[in-house]
mmCIF file of C-alpha atoms in Angstrom:
data_model
loop_
_atom_site.group_PDB
_atom_site.id
_atom_site.type_symbol
_atom_site.label_atom_id
_atom_site.label_comp_id
_atom_site.label_asym_id
_atom_site.label_seq_id
_atom_site.Cartn_x
_atom_site.Cartn_y
_atom_site.Cartn_z
ATOM 1 C CA MET A 19 -11.840 -46.322 15.464
ATOM 2 C CA SER A 20 -13.143 -44.551 12.456
ATOM 3 C CA PRO A 21 -10.700 -42.136 11.034
ATOM 4 C CA VAL A 22 -13.864 -39.538 10.296
ATOM 5 C CA ARG A 23 -14.923 -37.717 13.415
ATOM 6 C CA ARG A 24 -18.710 -37.813 14.048
ATOM 7 C CA CYS A 25 -21.073 -35.608 15.384
ATOM 8 C CA SER A 26 -21.315 -35.569 19.357
ATOM 9 C CA ARG A 27 -24.968 -35.399 19.244
ATOM 10 C CA THR A 28 -26.882 -38.532 20.705
ATOM 11 C CA ALA A 29 -27.944 -40.971 17.782
ATOM 12 C CA CYS A 30 -26.167 -38.786 15.224
ATOM 13 C CA GLY A 31 -23.803 -40.496 13.062
ATOM 14 C CA ARG A 32 -22.919 -37.983 10.575
ATOM 15 C CA PRO A 33 -19.353 -36.645 10.279
ATOM 16 C CA ALA A 34 -18.459 -33.649 12.213
ATOM 17 C CA VAL A 35 -17.762 -30.131 10.411
ATOM 18 C CA ALA A 36 -17.521 -27.839 13.188
ATOM 19 C CA THR A 37 -16.287 -27.762 16.761
ATOM 20 C CA LEU A 38 -18.380 -26.126 19.734
ATOM 21 C CA THR A 39 -16.595 -24.802 22.868
ATOM 22 C CA TYR A 40 -18.395 -22.912 25.799
ATOM 23 C CA VAL A 41 -16.793 -20.103 27.452
ATOM 24 C CA TYR A 42 -18.297 -20.149 30.752
ATOM 25 C CA ALA A 43 -16.695 -16.933 32.280
ATOM 26 C CA ASP A 44 -18.378 -15.082 29.387
ATOM 27 C CA SER A 45 -21.409 -16.974 28.858
ATOM 28 C CA THR A 46 -20.546 -17.584 25.271
ATOM 29 C CA ALA A 47 -20.989 -20.685 23.056
ATOM 30 C CA VAL A 48 -18.325 -20.345 20.049
ATOM 31 C CA LEU A 49 -19.058 -22.527 17.078
ATOM 32 C CA GLY A 50 -16.059 -22.803 14.653
ATOM 33 C CA PRO A 51 -14.276 -24.906 11.981
ATOM 34 C CA LEU A 52 -13.549 -28.528 13.048
ATOM 35 C CA ALA A 53 -10.582 -28.527 15.278
ATOM 36 C CA THR A 54 -7.525 -30.329 14.243
ATOM 37 C CA TYR A 55 -7.848 -33.162 16.999
ATOM 38 C CA ALA A 56 -10.622 -33.784 19.490
ATOM 39 C CA GLU A 57 -10.631 -32.314 23.002
ATOM 40 C CA PRO A 58 -12.545 -33.529 25.756
ATOM 41 C CA HIS A 59 -14.279 -30.009 26.610
ATOM 42 C CA CYS A 60 -15.310 -29.554 23.071
ATOM 43 C CA TYR A 61 -18.061 -30.932 20.974
ATOM 44 C CA ASP A 62 -17.959 -31.964 17.362
ATOM 45 C CA LEU A 63 -21.080 -31.020 15.448
ATOM 46 C CA CYS A 64 -22.344 -32.017 11.900
ATOM 47 C CA ALA A 65 -23.540 -29.353 9.533
ATOM 48 C CA GLU A 66 -27.236 -29.668 10.374
ATOM 49 C CA HIS A 67 -26.650 -29.546 14.208
ATOM 50 C CA GLY A 68 -24.262 -26.636 13.920
ATOM 51 C CA GLU A 69 -26.873 -24.637 11.853
ATOM 52 C CA ARG A 70 -29.621 -25.102 14.422
ATOM 53 C CA LEU A 71 -27.361 -24.454 17.476
ATOM 54 C CA THR A 72 -29.055 -22.469 20.190
ATOM 55 C CA ALA A 73 -27.457 -21.295 23.427
ATOM 56 C CA PRO A 74 -29.090 -21.016 26.862
ATOM 57 C CA ARG A 75 -31.073 -17.788 27.737
ATOM 58 C CA GLY A 76 -28.389 -14.912 28.458
ATOM 59 C CA TRP A 77 -25.727 -16.634 26.494
ATOM 60 C CA GLU A 78 -24.269 -15.474 23.182
ATOM 61 C CA VAL A 79 -23.340 -17.639 20.302
ATOM 62 C CA VAL A 80 -20.372 -16.703 18.417
ATOM 63 C CA ARG A 81 -19.928 -18.501 15.015
ATOM 64 C CA LEU A 82 -16.541 -18.326 13.562
ATOM 65 C CA SER A 83 -16.345 -18.865 9.733
ATOM 66 C CA ASP A 84 -14.262 -21.392 7.967
ATOM 67 C CA PRO A 85 -11.402 -19.626 5.819
ATOM 68 C CA SER A 86 -10.935 -22.543 3.730
ATOM 69 C CA ALA A 87 -14.658 -22.990 2.891
ATOM 70 C CA PRO A 88 -15.870 -21.522 -0.173
ATOM 71 C CA THR A 89 -17.432 -18.159 0.051
ATOM 72 C CA ARG A 90 -20.285 -16.725 -1.750
ATOM 73 C CA PRO A 91 -19.283 -13.736 -4.172
ATOM 74 C CA SER A 92 -20.557 -10.335 -2.484
ATOM 75 C CA GLY A 93 -21.757 -7.464 -4.676
ATOM 76 C CA ASP A 94 -18.553 -5.654 -4.386
ATOM 77 C CA ASP A 95 -16.880 -8.696 -6.219
ATOM 78 C CA LEU A 96 -19.434 -8.899 -8.945
ATOM 79 C CA GLU A 97 -19.094 -5.357 -9.598
ATOM 80 C CA ALA A 98 -15.283 -5.396 -9.776
ATOM 81 C CA LEU A 99 -15.498 -8.547 -12.360
ATOM 82 C CA ALA A 100 -17.991 -6.555 -14.382
ATOM 83 C CA ASN A 101 -15.614 -3.460 -14.363
ATOM 84 C CA ALA A 102 -12.776 -5.512 -15.351
ATOM 85 C CA VAL A 103 -14.752 -7.198 -18.209
ATOM 86 C CA ARG A 104 -15.838 -3.892 -19.485
ATOM 87 C CA GLU A 105 -12.167 -2.559 -19.399
ATOM 88 C CA ALA A 106 -10.642 -5.494 -21.235
ATOM 89 C CA ALA A 107 -13.541 -4.885 -24.014
ATOM 90 C CA ARG A 108 -12.790 -1.477 -24.532
ATOM 91 C CA PRO A 109 -10.311 -0.892 -27.528
ATOM 92 C CA GLN A 110 -7.419 1.057 -25.875
ATOM 93 C CA ASP A 111 -4.963 1.691 -28.880
ATOM 94 C CA ARG A 112 -7.787 3.141 -31.081
ATOM 95 C CA GLN A 113 -8.931 5.554 -28.541
ATOM 96 C CA GLN A 114 -5.887 6.487 -26.975
ATOM 97 C CA SER A 115 -3.822 7.468 -29.918
ATOM 98 C CA GLY A 116 -6.920 8.461 -32.324
ATOM 99 C CA ARG A 117 -5.484 6.439 -35.070
ATOM 100 C CA GLY A 118 -6.897 3.514 -37.031
ATOM 101 C CA PRO A 119 -6.078 -0.245 -36.592
ATOM 102 C CA ARG A 120 -2.242 -1.037 -36.530
ATOM 103 C CA ALA A 121 -1.064 -3.749 -39.127
ATOM 104 C CA ALA A 122 -0.490 -6.246 -36.134
ATOM 105 C CA ASP A 123 -4.146 -6.015 -34.921
ATOM 106 C CA PRO A 124 -6.439 -8.974 -35.624
ATOM 107 C CA VAL A 125 -9.403 -8.371 -37.768
ATOM 108 C CA GLU A 126 -12.873 -8.709 -36.670
ATOM 109 C CA VAL A 127 -14.628 -11.193 -38.889
ATOM 110 C CA ALA A 128 -18.040 -11.477 -37.287
ATOM 111 C CA ARG A 129 -19.886 -10.435 -33.976
ATOM 112 C CA ARG A 130 -22.643 -12.251 -32.393
ATOM 113 C CA GLY A 131 -23.735 -10.093 -29.092
ATOM 114 C CA HIS A 132 -20.842 -9.135 -27.353
ATOM 115 C CA LEU A 133 -18.653 -11.862 -28.502
ATOM 116 C CA ARG A 134 -16.420 -11.206 -31.590
ATOM 117 C CA VAL A 135 -14.801 -13.605 -34.126
ATOM 118 C CA LEU A 136 -11.104 -12.348 -35.057
ATOM 119 C CA ARG A 137 -8.852 -13.167 -37.718
ATOM 120 C CA SER A 138 -4.986 -12.591 -37.377
ATOM 121 C CA PRO A 139 -3.866 -10.550 -40.157
ATOM 122 C CA ASP A 140 -1.006 -13.021 -40.918
ATOM 123 C CA SER A 141 -3.524 -15.716 -42.003
#
């Protein structure tokens, strides 16, 4: 027996990535991450058959996301990242104190766009 579980659909030999379970009392088909072990009343599906899954008329399909699967960044994530970059780029010591650069601050040698080349005052 192969250690990789295969799709339960007839004539499909692709590896299974999701498990389908029917909840007959609620008329619901639940498609979730691949179960840790094969159960007799569940169906393992490959990615293609999992995406194309439809339920009988009057039934609801519930798709549970896989928490270990990589997620796409949302607009909030990208905005938070942009704000963090802006905050890190802001020269904090000079703005807060109103004084010029301190002796230990690196010296800007060149600039290209938003990138700066810094030289340490020790060198």
